[in-house]
mmCIF file of N, CA, C and O in Angstrom:
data_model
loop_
_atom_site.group_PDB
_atom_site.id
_atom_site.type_symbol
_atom_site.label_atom_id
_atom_site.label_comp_id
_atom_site.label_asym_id
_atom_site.label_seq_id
_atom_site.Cartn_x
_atom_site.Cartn_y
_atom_site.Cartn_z
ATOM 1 N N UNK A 1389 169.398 109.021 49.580
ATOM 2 C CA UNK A 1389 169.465 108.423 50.892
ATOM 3 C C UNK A 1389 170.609 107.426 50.898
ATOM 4 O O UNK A 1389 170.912 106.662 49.981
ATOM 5 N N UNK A 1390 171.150 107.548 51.990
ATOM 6 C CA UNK A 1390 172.560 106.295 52.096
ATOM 7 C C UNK A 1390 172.042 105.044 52.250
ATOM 8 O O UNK A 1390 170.929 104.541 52.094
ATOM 9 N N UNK A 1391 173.146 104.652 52.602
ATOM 10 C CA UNK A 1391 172.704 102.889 52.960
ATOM 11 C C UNK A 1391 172.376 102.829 54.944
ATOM 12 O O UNK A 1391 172.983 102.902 56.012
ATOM 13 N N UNK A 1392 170.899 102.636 54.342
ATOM 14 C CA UNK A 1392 170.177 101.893 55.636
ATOM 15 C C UNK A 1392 170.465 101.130 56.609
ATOM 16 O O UNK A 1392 170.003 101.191 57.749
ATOM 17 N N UNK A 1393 171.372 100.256 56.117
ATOM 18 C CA UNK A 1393 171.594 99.184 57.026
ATOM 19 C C UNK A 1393 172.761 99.515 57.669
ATOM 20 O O UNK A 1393 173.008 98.846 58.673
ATOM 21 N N UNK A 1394 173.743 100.588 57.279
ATOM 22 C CA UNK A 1394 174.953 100.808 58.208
ATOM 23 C C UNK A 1394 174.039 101.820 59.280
ATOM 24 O O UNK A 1394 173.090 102.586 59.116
ATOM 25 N N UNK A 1395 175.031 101.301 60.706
ATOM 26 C CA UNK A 1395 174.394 101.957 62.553
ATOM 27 C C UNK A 1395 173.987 103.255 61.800
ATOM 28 O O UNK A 1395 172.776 103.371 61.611
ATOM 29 N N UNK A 1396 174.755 104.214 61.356
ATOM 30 C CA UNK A 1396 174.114 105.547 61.475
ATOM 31 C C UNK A 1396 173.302 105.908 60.904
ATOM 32 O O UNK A 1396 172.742 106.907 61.356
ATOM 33 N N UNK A 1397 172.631 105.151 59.243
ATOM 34 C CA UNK A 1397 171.983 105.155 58.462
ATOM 35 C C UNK A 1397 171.132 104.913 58.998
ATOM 36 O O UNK A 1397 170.430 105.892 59.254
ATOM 37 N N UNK A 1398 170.645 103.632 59.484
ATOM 38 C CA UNK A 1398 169.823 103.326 60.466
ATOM 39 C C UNK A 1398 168.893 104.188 61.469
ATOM 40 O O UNK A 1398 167.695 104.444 61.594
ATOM 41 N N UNK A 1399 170.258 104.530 62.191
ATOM 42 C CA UNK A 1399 169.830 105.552 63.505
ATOM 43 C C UNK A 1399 168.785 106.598 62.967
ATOM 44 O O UNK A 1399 167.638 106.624 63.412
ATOM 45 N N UNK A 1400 169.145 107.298 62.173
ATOM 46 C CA UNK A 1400 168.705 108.185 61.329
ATOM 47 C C UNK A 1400 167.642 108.089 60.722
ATOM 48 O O UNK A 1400 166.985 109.131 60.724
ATOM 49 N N UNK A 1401 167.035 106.914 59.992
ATOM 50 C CA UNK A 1401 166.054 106.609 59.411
ATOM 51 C C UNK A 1401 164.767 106.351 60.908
ATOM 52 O O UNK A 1401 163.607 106.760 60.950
ATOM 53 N N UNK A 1402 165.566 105.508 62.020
ATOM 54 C CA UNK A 1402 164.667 105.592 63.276
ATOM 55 C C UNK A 1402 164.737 106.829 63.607
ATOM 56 O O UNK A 1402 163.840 107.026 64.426
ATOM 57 N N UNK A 1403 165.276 107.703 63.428
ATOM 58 C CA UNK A 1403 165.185 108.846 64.609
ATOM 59 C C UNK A 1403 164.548 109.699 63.888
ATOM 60 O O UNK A 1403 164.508 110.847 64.332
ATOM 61 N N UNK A 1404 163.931 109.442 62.706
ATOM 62 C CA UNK A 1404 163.156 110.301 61.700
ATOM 63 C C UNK A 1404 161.674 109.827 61.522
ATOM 64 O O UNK A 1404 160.702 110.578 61.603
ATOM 65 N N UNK A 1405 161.611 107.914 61.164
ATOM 66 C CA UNK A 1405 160.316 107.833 61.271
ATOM 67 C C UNK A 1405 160.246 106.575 62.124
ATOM 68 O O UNK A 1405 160.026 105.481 61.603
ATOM 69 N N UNK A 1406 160.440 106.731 63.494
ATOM 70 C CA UNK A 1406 160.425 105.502 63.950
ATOM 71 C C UNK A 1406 158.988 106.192 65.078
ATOM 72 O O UNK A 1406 158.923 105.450 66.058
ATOM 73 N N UNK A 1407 158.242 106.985 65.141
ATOM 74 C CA UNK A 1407 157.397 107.401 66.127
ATOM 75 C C UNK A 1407 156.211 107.441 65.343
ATOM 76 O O UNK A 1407 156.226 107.834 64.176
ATOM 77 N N UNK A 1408 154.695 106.869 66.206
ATOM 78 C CA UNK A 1408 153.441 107.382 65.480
ATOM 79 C C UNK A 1408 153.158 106.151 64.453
ATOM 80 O O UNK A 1408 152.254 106.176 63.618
ATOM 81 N N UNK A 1409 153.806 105.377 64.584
ATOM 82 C CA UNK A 1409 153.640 104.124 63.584
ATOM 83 C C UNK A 1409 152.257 103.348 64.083
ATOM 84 O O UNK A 1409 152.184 102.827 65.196
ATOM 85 N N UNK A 1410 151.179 103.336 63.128
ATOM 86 C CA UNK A 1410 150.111 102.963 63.310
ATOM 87 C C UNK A 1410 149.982 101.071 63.353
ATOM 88 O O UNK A 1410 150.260 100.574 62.262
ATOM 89 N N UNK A 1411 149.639 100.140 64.365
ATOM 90 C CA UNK A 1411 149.761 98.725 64.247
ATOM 91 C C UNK A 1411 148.388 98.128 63.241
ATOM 92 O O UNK A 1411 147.387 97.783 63.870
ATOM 93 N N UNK A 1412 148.356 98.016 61.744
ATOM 94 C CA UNK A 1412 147.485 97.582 61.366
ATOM 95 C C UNK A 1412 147.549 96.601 60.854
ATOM 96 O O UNK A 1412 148.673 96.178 60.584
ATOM 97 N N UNK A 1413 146.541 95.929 60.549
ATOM 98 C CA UNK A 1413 146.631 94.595 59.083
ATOM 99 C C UNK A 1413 147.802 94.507 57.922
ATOM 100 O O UNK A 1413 148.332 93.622 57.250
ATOM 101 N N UNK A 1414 147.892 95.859 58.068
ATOM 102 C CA UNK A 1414 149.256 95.620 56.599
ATOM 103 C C UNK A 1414 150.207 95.817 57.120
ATOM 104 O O UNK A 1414 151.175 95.986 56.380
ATOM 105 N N UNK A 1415 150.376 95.875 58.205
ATOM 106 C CA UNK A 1415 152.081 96.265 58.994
ATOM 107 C C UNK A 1415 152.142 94.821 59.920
ATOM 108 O O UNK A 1415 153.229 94.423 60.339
ATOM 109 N N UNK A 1416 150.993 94.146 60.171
ATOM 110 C CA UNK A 1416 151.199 92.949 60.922
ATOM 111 C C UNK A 1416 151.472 91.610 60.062
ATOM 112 O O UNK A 1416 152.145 90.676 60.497
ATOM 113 N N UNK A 1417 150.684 91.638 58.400
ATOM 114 C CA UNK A 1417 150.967 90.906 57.495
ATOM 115 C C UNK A 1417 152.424 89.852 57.633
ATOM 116 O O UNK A 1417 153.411 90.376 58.148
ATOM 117 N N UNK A 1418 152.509 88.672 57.262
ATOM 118 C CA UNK A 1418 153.345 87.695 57.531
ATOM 119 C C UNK A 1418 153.910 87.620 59.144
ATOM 120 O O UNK A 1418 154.591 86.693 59.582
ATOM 121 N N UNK A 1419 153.522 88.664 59.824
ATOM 122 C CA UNK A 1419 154.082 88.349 61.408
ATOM 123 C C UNK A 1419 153.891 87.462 61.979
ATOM 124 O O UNK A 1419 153.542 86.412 61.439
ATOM 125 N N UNK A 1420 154.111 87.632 63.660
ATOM 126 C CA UNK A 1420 153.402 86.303 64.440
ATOM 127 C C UNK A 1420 152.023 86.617 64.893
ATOM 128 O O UNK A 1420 151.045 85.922 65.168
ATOM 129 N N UNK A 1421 152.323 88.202 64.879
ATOM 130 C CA UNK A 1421 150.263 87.676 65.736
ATOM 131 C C UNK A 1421 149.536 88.652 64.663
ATOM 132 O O UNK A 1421 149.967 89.661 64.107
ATOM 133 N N UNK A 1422 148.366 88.040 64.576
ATOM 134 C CA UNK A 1422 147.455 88.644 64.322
ATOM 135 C C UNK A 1422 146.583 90.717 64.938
ATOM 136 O O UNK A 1422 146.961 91.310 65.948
ATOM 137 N N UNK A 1423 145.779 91.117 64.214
ATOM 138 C CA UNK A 1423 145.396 92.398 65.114
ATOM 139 C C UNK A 1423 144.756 91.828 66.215
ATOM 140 O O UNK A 1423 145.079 92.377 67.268
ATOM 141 N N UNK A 1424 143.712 90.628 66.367
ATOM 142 C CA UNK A 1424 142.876 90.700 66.728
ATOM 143 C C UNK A 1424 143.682 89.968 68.186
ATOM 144 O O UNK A 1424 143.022 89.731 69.198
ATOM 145 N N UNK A 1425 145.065 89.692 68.104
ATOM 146 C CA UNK A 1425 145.316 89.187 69.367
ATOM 147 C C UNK A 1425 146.334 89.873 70.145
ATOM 148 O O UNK A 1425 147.103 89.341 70.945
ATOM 149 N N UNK A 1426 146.265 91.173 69.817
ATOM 150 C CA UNK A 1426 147.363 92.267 70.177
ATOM 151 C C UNK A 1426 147.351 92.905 71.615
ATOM 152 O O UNK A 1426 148.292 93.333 72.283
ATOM 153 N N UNK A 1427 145.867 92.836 71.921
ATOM 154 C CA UNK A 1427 145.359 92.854 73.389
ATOM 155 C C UNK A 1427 145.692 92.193 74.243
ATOM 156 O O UNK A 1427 146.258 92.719 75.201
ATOM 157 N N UNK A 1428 145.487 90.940 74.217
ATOM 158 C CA UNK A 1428 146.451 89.570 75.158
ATOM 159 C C UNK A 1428 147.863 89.432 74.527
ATOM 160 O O UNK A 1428 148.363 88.339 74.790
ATOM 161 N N UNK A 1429 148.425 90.019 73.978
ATOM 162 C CA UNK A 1429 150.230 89.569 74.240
ATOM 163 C C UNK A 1429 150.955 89.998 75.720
ATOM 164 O O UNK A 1429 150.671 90.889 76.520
ATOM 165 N N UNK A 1430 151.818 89.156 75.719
ATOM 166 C CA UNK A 1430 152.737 89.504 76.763
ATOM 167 C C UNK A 1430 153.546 89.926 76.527
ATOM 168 O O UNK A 1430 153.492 90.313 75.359
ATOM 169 N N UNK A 1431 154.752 90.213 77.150
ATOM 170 C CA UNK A 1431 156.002 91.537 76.997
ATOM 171 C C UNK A 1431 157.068 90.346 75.339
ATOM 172 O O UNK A 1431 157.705 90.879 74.430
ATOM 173 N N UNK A 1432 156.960 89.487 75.442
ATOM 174 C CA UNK A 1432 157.537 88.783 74.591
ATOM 175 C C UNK A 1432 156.768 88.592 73.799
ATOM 176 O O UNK A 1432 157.336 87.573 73.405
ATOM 177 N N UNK A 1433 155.739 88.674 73.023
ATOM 178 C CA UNK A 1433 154.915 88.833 72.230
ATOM 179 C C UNK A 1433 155.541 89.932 71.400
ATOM 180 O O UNK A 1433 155.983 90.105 70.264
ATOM 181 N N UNK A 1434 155.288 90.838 72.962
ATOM 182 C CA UNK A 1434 154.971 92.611 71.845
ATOM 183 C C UNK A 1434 156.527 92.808 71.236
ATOM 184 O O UNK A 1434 156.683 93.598 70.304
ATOM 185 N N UNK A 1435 157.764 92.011 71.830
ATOM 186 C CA UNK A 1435 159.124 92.025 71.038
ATOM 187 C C UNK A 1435 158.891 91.441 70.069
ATOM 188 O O UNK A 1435 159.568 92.055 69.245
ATOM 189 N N UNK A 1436 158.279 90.472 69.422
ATOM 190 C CA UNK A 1436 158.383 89.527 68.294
ATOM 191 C C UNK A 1436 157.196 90.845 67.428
ATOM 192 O O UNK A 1436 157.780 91.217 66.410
ATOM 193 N N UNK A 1437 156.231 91.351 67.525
ATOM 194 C CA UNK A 1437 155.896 92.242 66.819
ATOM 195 C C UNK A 1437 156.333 93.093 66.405
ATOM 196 O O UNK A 1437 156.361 93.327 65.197
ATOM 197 N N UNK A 1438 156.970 94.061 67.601
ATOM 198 C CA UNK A 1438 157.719 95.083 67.162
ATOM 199 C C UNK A 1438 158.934 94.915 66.407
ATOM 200 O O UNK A 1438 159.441 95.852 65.789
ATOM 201 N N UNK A 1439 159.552 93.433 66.441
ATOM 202 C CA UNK A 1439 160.416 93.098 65.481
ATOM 203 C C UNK A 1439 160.457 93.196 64.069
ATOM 204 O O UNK A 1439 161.304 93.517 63.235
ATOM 205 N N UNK A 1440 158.967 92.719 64.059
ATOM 206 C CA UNK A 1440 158.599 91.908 62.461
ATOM 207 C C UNK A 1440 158.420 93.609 62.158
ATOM 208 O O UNK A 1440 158.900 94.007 61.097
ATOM 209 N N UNK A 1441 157.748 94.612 63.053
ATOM 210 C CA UNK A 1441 156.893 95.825 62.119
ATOM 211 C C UNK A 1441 158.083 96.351 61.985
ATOM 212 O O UNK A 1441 158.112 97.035 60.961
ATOM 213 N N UNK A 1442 159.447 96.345 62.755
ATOM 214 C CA UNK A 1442 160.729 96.858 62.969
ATOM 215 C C UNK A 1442 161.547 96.521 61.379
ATOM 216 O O UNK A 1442 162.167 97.452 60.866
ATOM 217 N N UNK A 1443 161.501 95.245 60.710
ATOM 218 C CA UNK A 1443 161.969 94.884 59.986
ATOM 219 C C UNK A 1443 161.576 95.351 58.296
ATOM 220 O O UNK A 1443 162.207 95.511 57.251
ATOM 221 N N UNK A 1444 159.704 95.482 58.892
ATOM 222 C CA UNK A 1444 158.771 95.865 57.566
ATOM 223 C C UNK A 1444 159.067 97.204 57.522
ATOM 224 O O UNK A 1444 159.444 97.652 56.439
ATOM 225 N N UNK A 1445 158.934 98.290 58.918
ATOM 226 C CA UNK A 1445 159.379 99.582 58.634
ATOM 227 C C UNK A 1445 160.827 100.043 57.913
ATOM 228 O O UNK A 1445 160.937 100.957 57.095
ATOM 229 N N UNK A 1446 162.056 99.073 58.482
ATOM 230 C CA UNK A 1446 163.014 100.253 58.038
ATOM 231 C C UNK A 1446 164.132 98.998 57.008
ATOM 232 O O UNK A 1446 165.310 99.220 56.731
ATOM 233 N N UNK A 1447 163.310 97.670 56.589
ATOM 234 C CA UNK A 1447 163.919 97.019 56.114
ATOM 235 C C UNK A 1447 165.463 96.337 56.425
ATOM 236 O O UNK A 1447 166.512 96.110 55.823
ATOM 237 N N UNK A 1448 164.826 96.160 57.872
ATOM 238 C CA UNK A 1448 166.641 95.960 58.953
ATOM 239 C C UNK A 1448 166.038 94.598 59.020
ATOM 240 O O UNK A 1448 164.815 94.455 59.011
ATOM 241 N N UNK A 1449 167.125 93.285 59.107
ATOM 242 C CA UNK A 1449 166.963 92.262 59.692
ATOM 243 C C UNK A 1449 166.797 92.265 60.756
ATOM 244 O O UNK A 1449 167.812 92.838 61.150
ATOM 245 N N UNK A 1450 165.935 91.918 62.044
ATOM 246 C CA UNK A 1450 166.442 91.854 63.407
ATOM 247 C C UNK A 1450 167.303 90.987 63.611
ATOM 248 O O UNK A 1450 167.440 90.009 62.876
ATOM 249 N N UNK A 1451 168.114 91.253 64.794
ATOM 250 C CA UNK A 1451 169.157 89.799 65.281
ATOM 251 C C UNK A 1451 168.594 89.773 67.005
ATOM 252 O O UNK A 1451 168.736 88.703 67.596
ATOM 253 N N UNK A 1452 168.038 90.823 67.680
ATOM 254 C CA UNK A 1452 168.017 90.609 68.992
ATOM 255 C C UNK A 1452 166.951 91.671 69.232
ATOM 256 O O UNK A 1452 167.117 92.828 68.845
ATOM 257 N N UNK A 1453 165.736 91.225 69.942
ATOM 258 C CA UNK A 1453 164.615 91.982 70.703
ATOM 259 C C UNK A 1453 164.298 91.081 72.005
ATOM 260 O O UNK A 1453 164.173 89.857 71.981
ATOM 261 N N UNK A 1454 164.212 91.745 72.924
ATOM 262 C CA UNK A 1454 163.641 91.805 73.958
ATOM 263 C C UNK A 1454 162.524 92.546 74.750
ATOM 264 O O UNK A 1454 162.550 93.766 74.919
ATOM 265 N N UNK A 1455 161.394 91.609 75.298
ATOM 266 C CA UNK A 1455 160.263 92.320 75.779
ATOM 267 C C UNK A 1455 160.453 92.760 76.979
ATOM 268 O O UNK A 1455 160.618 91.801 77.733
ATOM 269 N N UNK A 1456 160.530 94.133 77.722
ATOM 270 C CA UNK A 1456 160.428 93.961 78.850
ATOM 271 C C UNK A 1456 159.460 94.211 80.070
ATOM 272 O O UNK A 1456 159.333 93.662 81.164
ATOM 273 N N UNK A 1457 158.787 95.328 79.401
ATOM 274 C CA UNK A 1457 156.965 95.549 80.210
ATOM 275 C C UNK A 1457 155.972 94.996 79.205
ATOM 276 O O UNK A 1457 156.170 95.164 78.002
ATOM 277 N N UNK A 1458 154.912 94.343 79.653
ATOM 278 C CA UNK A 1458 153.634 93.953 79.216
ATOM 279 C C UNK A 1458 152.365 94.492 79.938
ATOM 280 O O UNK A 1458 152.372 94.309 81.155
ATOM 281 N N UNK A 1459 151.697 94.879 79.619
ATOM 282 C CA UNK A 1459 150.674 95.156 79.884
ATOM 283 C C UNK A 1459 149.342 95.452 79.867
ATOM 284 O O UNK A 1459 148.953 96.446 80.481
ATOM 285 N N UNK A 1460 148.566 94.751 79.263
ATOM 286 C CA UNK A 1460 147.393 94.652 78.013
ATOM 287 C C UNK A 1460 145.904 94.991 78.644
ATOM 288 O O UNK A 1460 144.870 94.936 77.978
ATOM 289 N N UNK A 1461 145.967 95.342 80.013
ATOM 290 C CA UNK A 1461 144.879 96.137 80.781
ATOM 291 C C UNK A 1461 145.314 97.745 80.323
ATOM 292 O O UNK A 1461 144.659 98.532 79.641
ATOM 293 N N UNK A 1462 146.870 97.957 81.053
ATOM 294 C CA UNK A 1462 146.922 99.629 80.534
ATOM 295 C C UNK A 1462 147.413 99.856 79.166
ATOM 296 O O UNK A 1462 147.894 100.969 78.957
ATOM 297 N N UNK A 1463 147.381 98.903 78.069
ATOM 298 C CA UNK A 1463 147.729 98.890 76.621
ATOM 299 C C UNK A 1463 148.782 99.277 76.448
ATOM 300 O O UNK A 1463 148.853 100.070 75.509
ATOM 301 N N UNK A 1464 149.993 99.003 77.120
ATOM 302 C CA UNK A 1464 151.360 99.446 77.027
ATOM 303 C C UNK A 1464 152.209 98.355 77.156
ATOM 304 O O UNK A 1464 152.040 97.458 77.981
ATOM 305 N N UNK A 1465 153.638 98.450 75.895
ATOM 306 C CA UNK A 1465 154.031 97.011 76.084
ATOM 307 C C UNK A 1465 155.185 97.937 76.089
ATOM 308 O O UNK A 1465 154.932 99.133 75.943
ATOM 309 N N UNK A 1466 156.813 97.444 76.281
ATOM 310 C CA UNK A 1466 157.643 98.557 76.056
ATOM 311 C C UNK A 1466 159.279 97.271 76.098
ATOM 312 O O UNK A 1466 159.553 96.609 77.099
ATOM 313 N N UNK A 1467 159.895 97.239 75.111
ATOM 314 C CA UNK A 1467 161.039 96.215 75.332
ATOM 315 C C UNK A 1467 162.177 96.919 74.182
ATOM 316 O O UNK A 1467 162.095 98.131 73.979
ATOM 317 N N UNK A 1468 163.010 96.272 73.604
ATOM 318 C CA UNK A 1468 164.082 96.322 72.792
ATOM 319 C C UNK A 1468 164.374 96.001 71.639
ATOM 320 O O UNK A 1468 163.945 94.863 71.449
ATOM 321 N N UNK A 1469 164.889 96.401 70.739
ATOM 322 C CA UNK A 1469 164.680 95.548 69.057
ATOM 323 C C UNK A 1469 166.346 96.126 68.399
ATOM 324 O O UNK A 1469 166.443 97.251 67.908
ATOM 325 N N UNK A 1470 167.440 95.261 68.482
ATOM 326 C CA UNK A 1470 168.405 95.762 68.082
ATOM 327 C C UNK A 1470 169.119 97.173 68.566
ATOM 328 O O UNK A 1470 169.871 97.938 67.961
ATOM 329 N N UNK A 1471 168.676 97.197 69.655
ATOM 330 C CA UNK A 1471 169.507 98.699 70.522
ATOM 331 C C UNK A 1471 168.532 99.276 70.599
ATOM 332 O O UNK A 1471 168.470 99.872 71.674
ATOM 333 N N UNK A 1472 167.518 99.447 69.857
ATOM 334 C CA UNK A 1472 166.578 100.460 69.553
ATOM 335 C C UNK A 1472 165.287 100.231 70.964
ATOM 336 O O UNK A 1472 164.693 99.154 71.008
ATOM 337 N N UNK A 1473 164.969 101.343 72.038
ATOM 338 C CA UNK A 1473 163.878 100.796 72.301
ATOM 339 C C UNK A 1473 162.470 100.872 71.721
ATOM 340 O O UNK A 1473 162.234 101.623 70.775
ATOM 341 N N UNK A 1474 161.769 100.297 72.134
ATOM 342 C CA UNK A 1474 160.462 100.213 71.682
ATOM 343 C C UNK A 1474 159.326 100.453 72.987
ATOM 344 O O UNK A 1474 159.586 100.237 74.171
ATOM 345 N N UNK A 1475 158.099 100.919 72.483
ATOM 346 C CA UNK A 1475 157.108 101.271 72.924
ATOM 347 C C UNK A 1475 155.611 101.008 72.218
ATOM 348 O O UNK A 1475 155.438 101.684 71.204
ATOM 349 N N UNK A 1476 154.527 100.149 72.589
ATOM 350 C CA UNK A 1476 153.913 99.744 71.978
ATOM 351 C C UNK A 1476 152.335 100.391 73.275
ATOM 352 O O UNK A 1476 152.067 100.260 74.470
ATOM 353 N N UNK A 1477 151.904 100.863 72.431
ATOM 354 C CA UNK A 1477 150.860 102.130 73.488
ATOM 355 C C UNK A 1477 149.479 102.253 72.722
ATOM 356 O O UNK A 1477 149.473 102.159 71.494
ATOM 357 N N UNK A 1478 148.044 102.510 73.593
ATOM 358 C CA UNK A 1478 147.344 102.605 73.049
ATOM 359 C C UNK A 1478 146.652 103.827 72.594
ATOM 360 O O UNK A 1478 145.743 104.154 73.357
ATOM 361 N N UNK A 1479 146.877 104.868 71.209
ATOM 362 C CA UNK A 1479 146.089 106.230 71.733
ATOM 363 C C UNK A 1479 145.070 106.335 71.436
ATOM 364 O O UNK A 1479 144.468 105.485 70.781
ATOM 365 N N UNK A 1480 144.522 107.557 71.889
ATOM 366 C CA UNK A 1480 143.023 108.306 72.235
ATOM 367 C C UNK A 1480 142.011 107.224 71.446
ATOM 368 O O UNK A 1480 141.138 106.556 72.000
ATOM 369 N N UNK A 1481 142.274 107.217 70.302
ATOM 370 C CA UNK A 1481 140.929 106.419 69.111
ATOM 371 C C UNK A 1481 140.906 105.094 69.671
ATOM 372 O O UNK A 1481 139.811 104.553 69.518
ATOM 373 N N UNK A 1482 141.911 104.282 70.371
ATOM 374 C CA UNK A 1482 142.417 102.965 70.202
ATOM 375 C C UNK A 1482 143.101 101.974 69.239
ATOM 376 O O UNK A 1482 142.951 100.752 69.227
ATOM 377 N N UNK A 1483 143.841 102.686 68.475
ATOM 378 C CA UNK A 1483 144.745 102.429 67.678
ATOM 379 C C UNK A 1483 145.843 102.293 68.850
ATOM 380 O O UNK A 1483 146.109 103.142 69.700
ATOM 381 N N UNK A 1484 146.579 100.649 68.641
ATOM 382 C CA UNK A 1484 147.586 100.359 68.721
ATOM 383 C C UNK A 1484 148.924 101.331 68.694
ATOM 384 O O UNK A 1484 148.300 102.150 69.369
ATOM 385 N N UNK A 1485 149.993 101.864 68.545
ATOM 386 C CA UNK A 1485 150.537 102.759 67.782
ATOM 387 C C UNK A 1485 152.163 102.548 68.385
ATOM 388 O O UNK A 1485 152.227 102.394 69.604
ATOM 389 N N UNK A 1486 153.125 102.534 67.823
ATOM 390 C CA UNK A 1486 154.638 101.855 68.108
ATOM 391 C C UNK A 1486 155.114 102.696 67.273
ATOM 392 O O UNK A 1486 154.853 102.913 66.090
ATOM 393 N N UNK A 1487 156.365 103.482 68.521
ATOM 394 C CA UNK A 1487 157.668 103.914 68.816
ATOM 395 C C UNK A 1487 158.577 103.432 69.149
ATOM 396 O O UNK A 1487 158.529 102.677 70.120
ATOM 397 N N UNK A 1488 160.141 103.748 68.269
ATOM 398 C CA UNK A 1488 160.897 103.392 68.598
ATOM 399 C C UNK A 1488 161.996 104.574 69.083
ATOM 400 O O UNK A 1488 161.925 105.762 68.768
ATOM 401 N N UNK A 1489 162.558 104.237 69.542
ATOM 402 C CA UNK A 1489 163.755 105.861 70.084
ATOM 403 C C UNK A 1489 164.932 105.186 69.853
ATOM 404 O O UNK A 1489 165.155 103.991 70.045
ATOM 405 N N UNK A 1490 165.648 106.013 69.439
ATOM 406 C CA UNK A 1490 167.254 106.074 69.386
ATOM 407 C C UNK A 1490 168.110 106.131 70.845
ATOM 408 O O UNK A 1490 168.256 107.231 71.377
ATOM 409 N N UNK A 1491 168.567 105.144 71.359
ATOM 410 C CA UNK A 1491 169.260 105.276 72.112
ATOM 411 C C UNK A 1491 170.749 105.941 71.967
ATOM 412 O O UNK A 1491 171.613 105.570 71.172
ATOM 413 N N UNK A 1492 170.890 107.374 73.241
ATOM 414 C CA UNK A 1492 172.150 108.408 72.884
ATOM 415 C C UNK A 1492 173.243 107.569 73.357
ATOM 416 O O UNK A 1492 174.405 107.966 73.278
#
């Protein structure tokens, strides 16, 4: 595998496993929020999460995320993390679960 941290290395490593990412206890570890407060975040919340799980997944520093939908009635949060967007959704079981997409 190349180096990660150069754009395309990157891209690549998101555009391979950046979908289906489960939000648990060991992916929230040293973050800002807790599981149990993942329900009440707001759209800037769910950027500072998806940052930290952004950083634990593909070992990228963040420099810039932005939240831009919140929504913790329909369990959907959806903002930005270094170019990359993000999607923070609730499925069928109720597992949490965060995507990121490659922007073309």
């Amino acid at each position: 595998m190349g180096d990660i941290t150069a754009p395309d290395g990157l891209q690549a490593l998101v555009a391979d496993l950046g979908r289906g990412n489960v939000i648990d206890s060991e992916l929230l570890e040293g973050g800002p929020l807790e599981a149990h407060e993942l329900d009440d975040m707001d759209a800037d919340q769910a950027a500072q999460v998806a940052s930290h799980c952004f950083a634990v997944l593909f070992g990228h520093t963040v420099e810039e995320s932005t939240g831009l939908e919140g929504d913790g009635d329909a369990g959907e949060w959806r903002g930005r993390v270094d170019g990359f967007g993000f999607v923070i959704s609730r499925d069928d079981v109720g597992d949490l679960v965060l995507d990121f997409s490659v922007q073309a």
